[in-house]
Amino acid sequence: MAWIEPEVTKKPKKPMFLCILSSTKTAHIPKLSAAGKTAELTDYTPAGDAELMETGNIISVPVLPMTPPYDTPTPAIMTRSALKLTDAPYHFINSGLIVTPDVPCIDLKAKPGEDIREPIAVRDVQGIYERAKFLAKRLRNQVDHVIIGESIPGGTTTAMGVLTALGYNGNVSSSADENPLELKKQVVEEGMKASGLTFGCLKDDPMKAVACMGDPMMPAVMGLVAGFQGTETSVILAGGTQMAAVYALIKHMGFNTEKLAIATTRYVVEDKSANFIELTRNLGVPVIYVADPGFGKSSLKGLHRYETGTIKEGAGAGGAMYLAGLFGITQDQFRTEVENVCKLLKAGH
């Protein structure tokens, strides 16, 4: 069986991987995000992910991005493996980081997101969007296929917030064994109230939905997609519910979505606590690529935790595996590389 479904047959000539790194203070709410050992340590996760994807280890951040209680390694190990195996060009984009990584980043001059229970969650949404659009226009001649991932702790909650404002039931995924859905719903409810919003009231104003209930990753991806509109470049949104929310925003902007697809992991698709498939069906997403790294066959305990749903997606992992598939990398080759990355990580720490 193919490890990426549907099977990728046509290889683009000039693919590129982009990863948006962002922070939202929504992640500081206790028990909301599992993308770090404590709520405060989630500030370091995107920077740690970028350093790991670039170098195979962390440089400036104090702790590896791990998910408690089993120290399951960040999905960035998958992205690192795919970038190594394919040697595809890539860029990290800082869109509102609290902690910046010690590796090269394109800076969109965005401020970190506030807690969505504040009246304004993202400042200068239009500015972030326009700067990302300029960036896409600058990259146009270098690419024919772009895969956009993200690393933002607390991002599934902001995704739920935006989906609610746009009028969708977004039972979002989680980076935890037990999805704290009730807590997320309560936070979203409080956020909607703080901004004076009702379910679906911003379906005609996606920018305001981001400003009130979103995070700074969203306008960055929206702007990139806008910059590639009208070209031959096709775009893959690499992620689970967060990228479904971004797809919803793009659709509500009135963009052409024919050249858009989502790539994610089978862990997101199989998450019974979320409604990813139903949501993407309602949104009319043209294609969803589902990648399976086959971690059940691995000898490493940390990777087995993925099979039990401890972590499902992040740092564009699903899209990175899709990229590996484009280059003809097999599931076994990919898993072996991930195991090598994990072993080197352990040796370095």
JSON list of C-alpha atoms in Angstrom, two decimals, residues 52-187:
[
{"chain": "A", "resi": 52, "resn": "LEU", "atom": "CA", "xyz": [15.89, 21.04, 14.92]},
{"chain": "A", "resi": 53, "resn": "MET", "atom": "CA", "xyz": [14.66, 21.14, 11.30]},
{"chain": "A", "resi": 54, "resn": "GLU", "atom": "CA", "xyz": [17.74, 23.13, 10.27]},
{"chain": "A", "resi": 55, "resn": "THR", "atom": "CA", "xyz": [20.51, 21.43, 12.26]},
{"chain": "A", "resi": 56, "resn": "GLY", "atom": "CA", "xyz": [19.13, 18.19, 13.70]},
{"chain": "A", "resi": 57, "resn": "ASN", "atom": "CA", "xyz": [19.35, 19.57, 17.23]},
{"chain": "A", "resi": 58, "resn": "ILE", "atom": "CA", "xyz": [18.51, 22.60, 19.35]},
{"chain": "A", "resi": 59, "resn": "ILE", "atom": "CA", "xyz": [20.98, 25.48, 19.61]},
{"chain": "A", "resi": 60, "resn": "SER", "atom": "CA", "xyz": [19.64, 28.37, 21.68]},
{"chain": "A", "resi": 61, "resn": "VAL", "atom": "CA", "xyz": [16.46, 27.05, 23.29]},
{"chain": "A", "resi": 62, "resn": "PRO", "atom": "CA", "xyz": [16.77, 25.38, 26.71]},
{"chain": "A", "resi": 63, "resn": "VAL", "atom": "CA", "xyz": [14.65, 22.28, 26.06]},
{"chain": "A", "resi": 64, "resn": "LEU", "atom": "CA", "xyz": [13.80, 20.00, 23.18]},
{"chain": "A", "resi": 65, "resn": "PRO", "atom": "CA", "xyz": [10.20, 20.36, 21.96]},
{"chain": "A", "resi": 66, "resn": "MET", "atom": "CA", "xyz": [8.74, 17.23, 23.58]},
{"chain": "A", "resi": 67, "resn": "THR", "atom": "CA", "xyz": [5.23, 16.21, 24.52]},
{"chain": "A", "resi": 68, "resn": "PRO", "atom": "CA", "xyz": [4.70, 15.02, 28.11]},
{"chain": "A", "resi": 69, "resn": "PRO", "atom": "CA", "xyz": [4.33, 12.61, 29.82]},
{"chain": "A", "resi": 70, "resn": "TYR", "atom": "CA", "xyz": [6.27, 10.25, 27.52]},
{"chain": "A", "resi": 71, "resn": "ASP", "atom": "CA", "xyz": [8.70, 12.74, 25.96]},
{"chain": "A", "resi": 72, "resn": "THR", "atom": "CA", "xyz": [7.39, 12.03, 22.50]},
{"chain": "A", "resi": 73, "resn": "PRO", "atom": "CA", "xyz": [9.59, 13.92, 20.05]},
{"chain": "A", "resi": 74, "resn": "THR", "atom": "CA", "xyz": [8.18, 16.88, 18.11]},
{"chain": "A", "resi": 75, "resn": "PRO", "atom": "CA", "xyz": [6.82, 16.24, 14.59]},
{"chain": "A", "resi": 76, "resn": "ALA", "atom": "CA", "xyz": [9.71, 18.48, 13.41]},
{"chain": "A", "resi": 77, "resn": "ILE", "atom": "CA", "xyz": [11.80, 15.26, 13.37]},
{"chain": "A", "resi": 78, "resn": "MET", "atom": "CA", "xyz": [9.67, 14.16, 10.39]},
{"chain": "A", "resi": 79, "resn": "THR", "atom": "CA", "xyz": [10.12, 17.47, 8.60]},
{"chain": "A", "resi": 80, "resn": "ARG", "atom": "CA", "xyz": [13.87, 17.40, 9.26]},
{"chain": "A", "resi": 81, "resn": "SER", "atom": "CA", "xyz": [14.03, 13.89, 7.78]},
{"chain": "A", "resi": 82, "resn": "ALA", "atom": "CA", "xyz": [12.08, 14.83, 4.65]},
{"chain": "A", "resi": 83, "resn": "LEU", "atom": "CA", "xyz": [14.17, 17.97, 4.03]},
{"chain": "A", "resi": 84, "resn": "LYS", "atom": "CA", "xyz": [17.36, 15.92, 4.42]},
{"chain": "A", "resi": 85, "resn": "LEU", "atom": "CA", "xyz": [16.24, 13.10, 2.15]},
{"chain": "A", "resi": 86, "resn": "THR", "atom": "CA", "xyz": [14.90, 15.35, -0.62]},
{"chain": "A", "resi": 87, "resn": "ASP", "atom": "CA", "xyz": [17.35, 18.26, -0.41]},
{"chain": "A", "resi": 88, "resn": "ALA", "atom": "CA", "xyz": [14.41, 20.48, -1.40]},
{"chain": "A", "resi": 89, "resn": "PRO", "atom": "CA", "xyz": [14.79, 24.25, -0.83]},
{"chain": "A", "resi": 90, "resn": "TYR", "atom": "CA", "xyz": [13.03, 25.59, 2.27]},
{"chain": "A", "resi": 91, "resn": "HIS", "atom": "CA", "xyz": [12.56, 28.76, 4.33]},
{"chain": "A", "resi": 92, "resn": "PHE", "atom": "CA", "xyz": [11.44, 29.49, 7.88]},
{"chain": "A", "resi": 93, "resn": "ILE", "atom": "CA", "xyz": [9.17, 32.49, 8.28]},
{"chain": "A", "resi": 94, "resn": "ASN", "atom": "CA", "xyz": [8.84, 34.36, 11.58]},
{"chain": "A", "resi": 95, "resn": "SER", "atom": "CA", "xyz": [5.28, 35.60, 11.92]},
{"chain": "A", "resi": 96, "resn": "GLY", "atom": "CA", "xyz": [4.99, 36.80, 15.51]},
{"chain": "A", "resi": 97, "resn": "LEU", "atom": "CA", "xyz": [7.41, 34.73, 17.58]},
{"chain": "A", "resi": 98, "resn": "ILE", "atom": "CA", "xyz": [7.91, 35.31, 21.30]},
{"chain": "A", "resi": 99, "resn": "VAL", "atom": "CA", "xyz": [11.28, 33.47, 21.13]},
{"chain": "A", "resi": 100, "resn": "THR", "atom": "CA", "xyz": [13.26, 33.61, 17.88]},
{"chain": "A", "resi": 101, "resn": "PRO", "atom": "CA", "xyz": [15.43, 30.70, 16.71]},
{"chain": "A", "resi": 102, "resn": "ASP", "atom": "CA", "xyz": [19.17, 30.85, 16.10]},
{"chain": "A", "resi": 103, "resn": "VAL", "atom": "CA", "xyz": [18.76, 29.91, 12.42]},
{"chain": "A", "resi": 104, "resn": "PRO", "atom": "CA", "xyz": [17.98, 32.07, 9.36]},
{"chain": "A", "resi": 105, "resn": "CYS", "atom": "CA", "xyz": [14.37, 33.25, 9.22]},
{"chain": "A", "resi": 106, "resn": "ILE", "atom": "CA", "xyz": [12.41, 35.59, 6.98]},
{"chain": "A", "resi": 107, "resn": "ASP", "atom": "CA", "xyz": [10.78, 38.11, 9.33]},
{"chain": "A", "resi": 108, "resn": "LEU", "atom": "CA", "xyz": [7.26, 39.36, 8.57]},
{"chain": "A", "resi": 109, "resn": "LYS", "atom": "CA", "xyz": [7.49, 41.95, 11.39]},
{"chain": "A", "resi": 110, "resn": "ALA", "atom": "CA", "xyz": [4.46, 40.52, 13.15]},
{"chain": "A", "resi": 111, "resn": "LYS", "atom": "CA", "xyz": [3.71, 40.77, 16.87]},
{"chain": "A", "resi": 112, "resn": "PRO", "atom": "CA", "xyz": [2.93, 37.58, 18.86]},
{"chain": "A", "resi": 113, "resn": "GLY", "atom": "CA", "xyz": [-0.77, 36.78, 19.12]},
{"chain": "A", "resi": 114, "resn": "GLU", "atom": "CA", "xyz": [-2.69, 37.73, 22.27]},
{"chain": "A", "resi": 115, "resn": "ASP", "atom": "CA", "xyz": [-4.94, 35.39, 24.25]},
{"chain": "A", "resi": 116, "resn": "ILE", "atom": "CA", "xyz": [-8.14, 35.07, 22.16]},
{"chain": "A", "resi": 117, "resn": "ARG", "atom": "CA", "xyz": [-10.13, 35.97, 25.29]},
{"chain": "A", "resi": 118, "resn": "GLU", "atom": "CA", "xyz": [-8.85, 39.53, 24.73]},
{"chain": "A", "resi": 119, "resn": "PRO", "atom": "CA", "xyz": [-10.93, 41.72, 22.35]},
{"chain": "A", "resi": 120, "resn": "ILE", "atom": "CA", "xyz": [-8.09, 41.72, 19.78]},
{"chain": "A", "resi": 121, "resn": "ALA", "atom": "CA", "xyz": [-6.06, 38.53, 19.29]},
{"chain": "A", "resi": 122, "resn": "VAL", "atom": "CA", "xyz": [-3.91, 39.56, 16.30]},
{"chain": "A", "resi": 123, "resn": "ARG", "atom": "CA", "xyz": [-2.71, 43.08, 15.60]},
{"chain": "A", "resi": 124, "resn": "ASP", "atom": "CA", "xyz": [-1.95, 44.38, 12.10]},
{"chain": "A", "resi": 125, "resn": "VAL", "atom": "CA", "xyz": [-3.59, 41.43, 10.31]},
{"chain": "A", "resi": 126, "resn": "GLN", "atom": "CA", "xyz": [-3.62, 43.33, 7.02]},
{"chain": "A", "resi": 127, "resn": "GLY", "atom": "CA", "xyz": [0.06, 44.26, 7.34]},
{"chain": "A", "resi": 128, "resn": "ILE", "atom": "CA", "xyz": [1.15, 40.64, 7.97]},
{"chain": "A", "resi": 129, "resn": "TYR", "atom": "CA", "xyz": [-1.00, 39.53, 5.05]},
{"chain": "A", "resi": 130, "resn": "GLU", "atom": "CA", "xyz": [0.47, 42.13, 2.66]},
{"chain": "A", "resi": 131, "resn": "ARG", "atom": "CA", "xyz": [4.09, 41.40, 3.64]},
{"chain": "A", "resi": 132, "resn": "ALA", "atom": "CA", "xyz": [3.53, 37.66, 3.13]},
{"chain": "A", "resi": 133, "resn": "LYS", "atom": "CA", "xyz": [1.94, 38.41, -0.25]},
{"chain": "A", "resi": 134, "resn": "PHE", "atom": "CA", "xyz": [5.05, 40.42, -1.27]},
{"chain": "A", "resi": 135, "resn": "LEU", "atom": "CA", "xyz": [7.22, 37.49, -0.19]},
{"chain": "A", "resi": 136, "resn": "ALA", "atom": "CA", "xyz": [5.22, 35.03, -2.35]},
{"chain": "A", "resi": 137, "resn": "LYS", "atom": "CA", "xyz": [5.59, 37.37, -5.34]},
{"chain": "A", "resi": 138, "resn": "ARG", "atom": "CA", "xyz": [9.35, 37.41, -4.77]},
{"chain": "A", "resi": 139, "resn": "LEU", "atom": "CA", "xyz": [9.45, 33.59, -4.69]},
{"chain": "A", "resi": 140, "resn": "ARG", "atom": "CA", "xyz": [7.19, 33.10, -7.73]},
{"chain": "A", "resi": 141, "resn": "ASN", "atom": "CA", "xyz": [9.97, 32.54, -10.27]},
{"chain": "A", "resi": 142, "resn": "GLN", "atom": "CA", "xyz": [11.78, 30.03, -8.07]},
{"chain": "A", "resi": 143, "resn": "VAL", "atom": "CA", "xyz": [8.89, 27.60, -7.56]},
{"chain": "A", "resi": 144, "resn": "ASP", "atom": "CA", "xyz": [6.06, 25.70, -9.21]},
{"chain": "A", "resi": 145, "resn": "HIS", "atom": "CA", "xyz": [4.82, 23.90, -6.09]},
{"chain": "A", "resi": 146, "resn": "VAL", "atom": "CA", "xyz": [4.81, 25.21, -2.51]},
{"chain": "A", "resi": 147, "resn": "ILE", "atom": "CA", "xyz": [4.21, 23.26, 0.69]},
{"chain": "A", "resi": 148, "resn": "ILE", "atom": "CA", "xyz": [3.36, 25.51, 3.66]},
{"chain": "A", "resi": 149, "resn": "GLY", "atom": "CA", "xyz": [3.61, 24.14, 7.21]},
{"chain": "A", "resi": 150, "resn": "GLU", "atom": "CA", "xyz": [3.32, 25.78, 10.62]},
{"chain": "A", "resi": 151, "resn": "SER", "atom": "CA", "xyz": [4.59, 25.56, 14.17]},
{"chain": "A", "resi": 152, "resn": "ILE", "atom": "CA", "xyz": [2.37, 27.39, 16.65]},
{"chain": "A", "resi": 153, "resn": "PRO", "atom": "CA", "xyz": [1.44, 26.01, 20.09]},
{"chain": "A", "resi": 154, "resn": "GLY", "atom": "CA", "xyz": [-2.21, 26.70, 20.93]},
{"chain": "A", "resi": 155, "resn": "GLY", "atom": "CA", "xyz": [-3.01, 26.79, 17.22]},
{"chain": "A", "resi": 156, "resn": "THR", "atom": "CA", "xyz": [-5.84, 24.27, 17.30]},
{"chain": "A", "resi": 157, "resn": "THR", "atom": "CA", "xyz": [-7.73, 26.50, 19.75]},
{"chain": "A", "resi": 158, "resn": "THR", "atom": "CA", "xyz": [-7.32, 29.60, 17.58]},
{"chain": "A", "resi": 159, "resn": "ALA", "atom": "CA", "xyz": [-8.39, 27.41, 14.61]},
{"chain": "A", "resi": 160, "resn": "MET", "atom": "CA", "xyz": [-11.57, 26.53, 16.50]},
{"chain": "A", "resi": 161, "resn": "GLY", "atom": "CA", "xyz": [-12.08, 30.23, 17.27]},
{"chain": "A", "resi": 162, "resn": "VAL", "atom": "CA", "xyz": [-11.83, 31.28, 13.63]},
{"chain": "A", "resi": 163, "resn": "LEU", "atom": "CA", "xyz": [-14.00, 28.39, 12.41]},
{"chain": "A", "resi": 164, "resn": "THR", "atom": "CA", "xyz": [-16.67, 29.36, 14.96]},
{"chain": "A", "resi": 165, "resn": "ALA", "atom": "CA", "xyz": [-16.60, 33.01, 13.83]},
{"chain": "A", "resi": 166, "resn": "LEU", "atom": "CA", "xyz": [-16.93, 31.85, 10.19]},
{"chain": "A", "resi": 167, "resn": "GLY", "atom": "CA", "xyz": [-19.82, 29.51, 11.04]},
{"chain": "A", "resi": 168, "resn": "TYR", "atom": "CA", "xyz": [-18.28, 26.00, 11.13]},
{"chain": "A", "resi": 169, "resn": "ASN", "atom": "CA", "xyz": [-18.36, 23.36, 13.83]},
{"chain": "A", "resi": 170, "resn": "GLY", "atom": "CA", "xyz": [-14.66, 22.81, 14.36]},
{"chain": "A", "resi": 171, "resn": "ASN", "atom": "CA", "xyz": [-14.06, 19.94, 16.77]},
{"chain": "A", "resi": 172, "resn": "VAL", "atom": "CA", "xyz": [-10.33, 20.40, 16.46]},
{"chain": "A", "resi": 173, "resn": "SER", "atom": "CA", "xyz": [-7.48, 17.95, 17.03]},
{"chain": "A", "resi": 174, "resn": "SER", "atom": "CA", "xyz": [-5.01, 18.11, 19.89]},
{"chain": "A", "resi": 175, "resn": "SER", "atom": "CA", "xyz": [-1.34, 17.36, 20.55]},
{"chain": "A", "resi": 176, "resn": "ALA", "atom": "CA", "xyz": [-2.40, 15.45, 23.67]},
{"chain": "A", "resi": 177, "resn": "ASP", "atom": "CA", "xyz": [-3.61, 11.91, 24.45]},
{"chain": "A", "resi": 178, "resn": "GLU", "atom": "CA", "xyz": [-6.83, 13.36, 25.82]},
{"chain": "A", "resi": 179, "resn": "ASN", "atom": "CA", "xyz": [-8.11, 16.21, 23.66]},
{"chain": "A", "resi": 180, "resn": "PRO", "atom": "CA", "xyz": [-9.15, 19.02, 26.08]},
{"chain": "A", "resi": 181, "resn": "LEU", "atom": "CA", "xyz": [-12.12, 19.88, 23.83]},
{"chain": "A", "resi": 182, "resn": "GLU", "atom": "CA", "xyz": [-14.35, 21.21, 26.61]},
{"chain": "A", "resi": 183, "resn": "LEU", "atom": "CA", "xyz": [-11.63, 23.62, 27.74]},
{"chain": "A", "resi": 184, "resn": "LYS", "atom": "CA", "xyz": [-11.05, 24.75, 24.12]},
{"chain": "A", "resi": 185, "resn": "LYS", "atom": "CA", "xyz": [-14.78, 25.32, 23.63]},
{"chain": "A", "resi": 186, "resn": "GLN", "atom": "CA", "xyz": [-14.93, 27.34, 26.85]},
{"chain": "A", "resi": 187, "resn": "VAL", "atom": "CA", "xyz": [-11.93, 29.48, 25.79]}
]
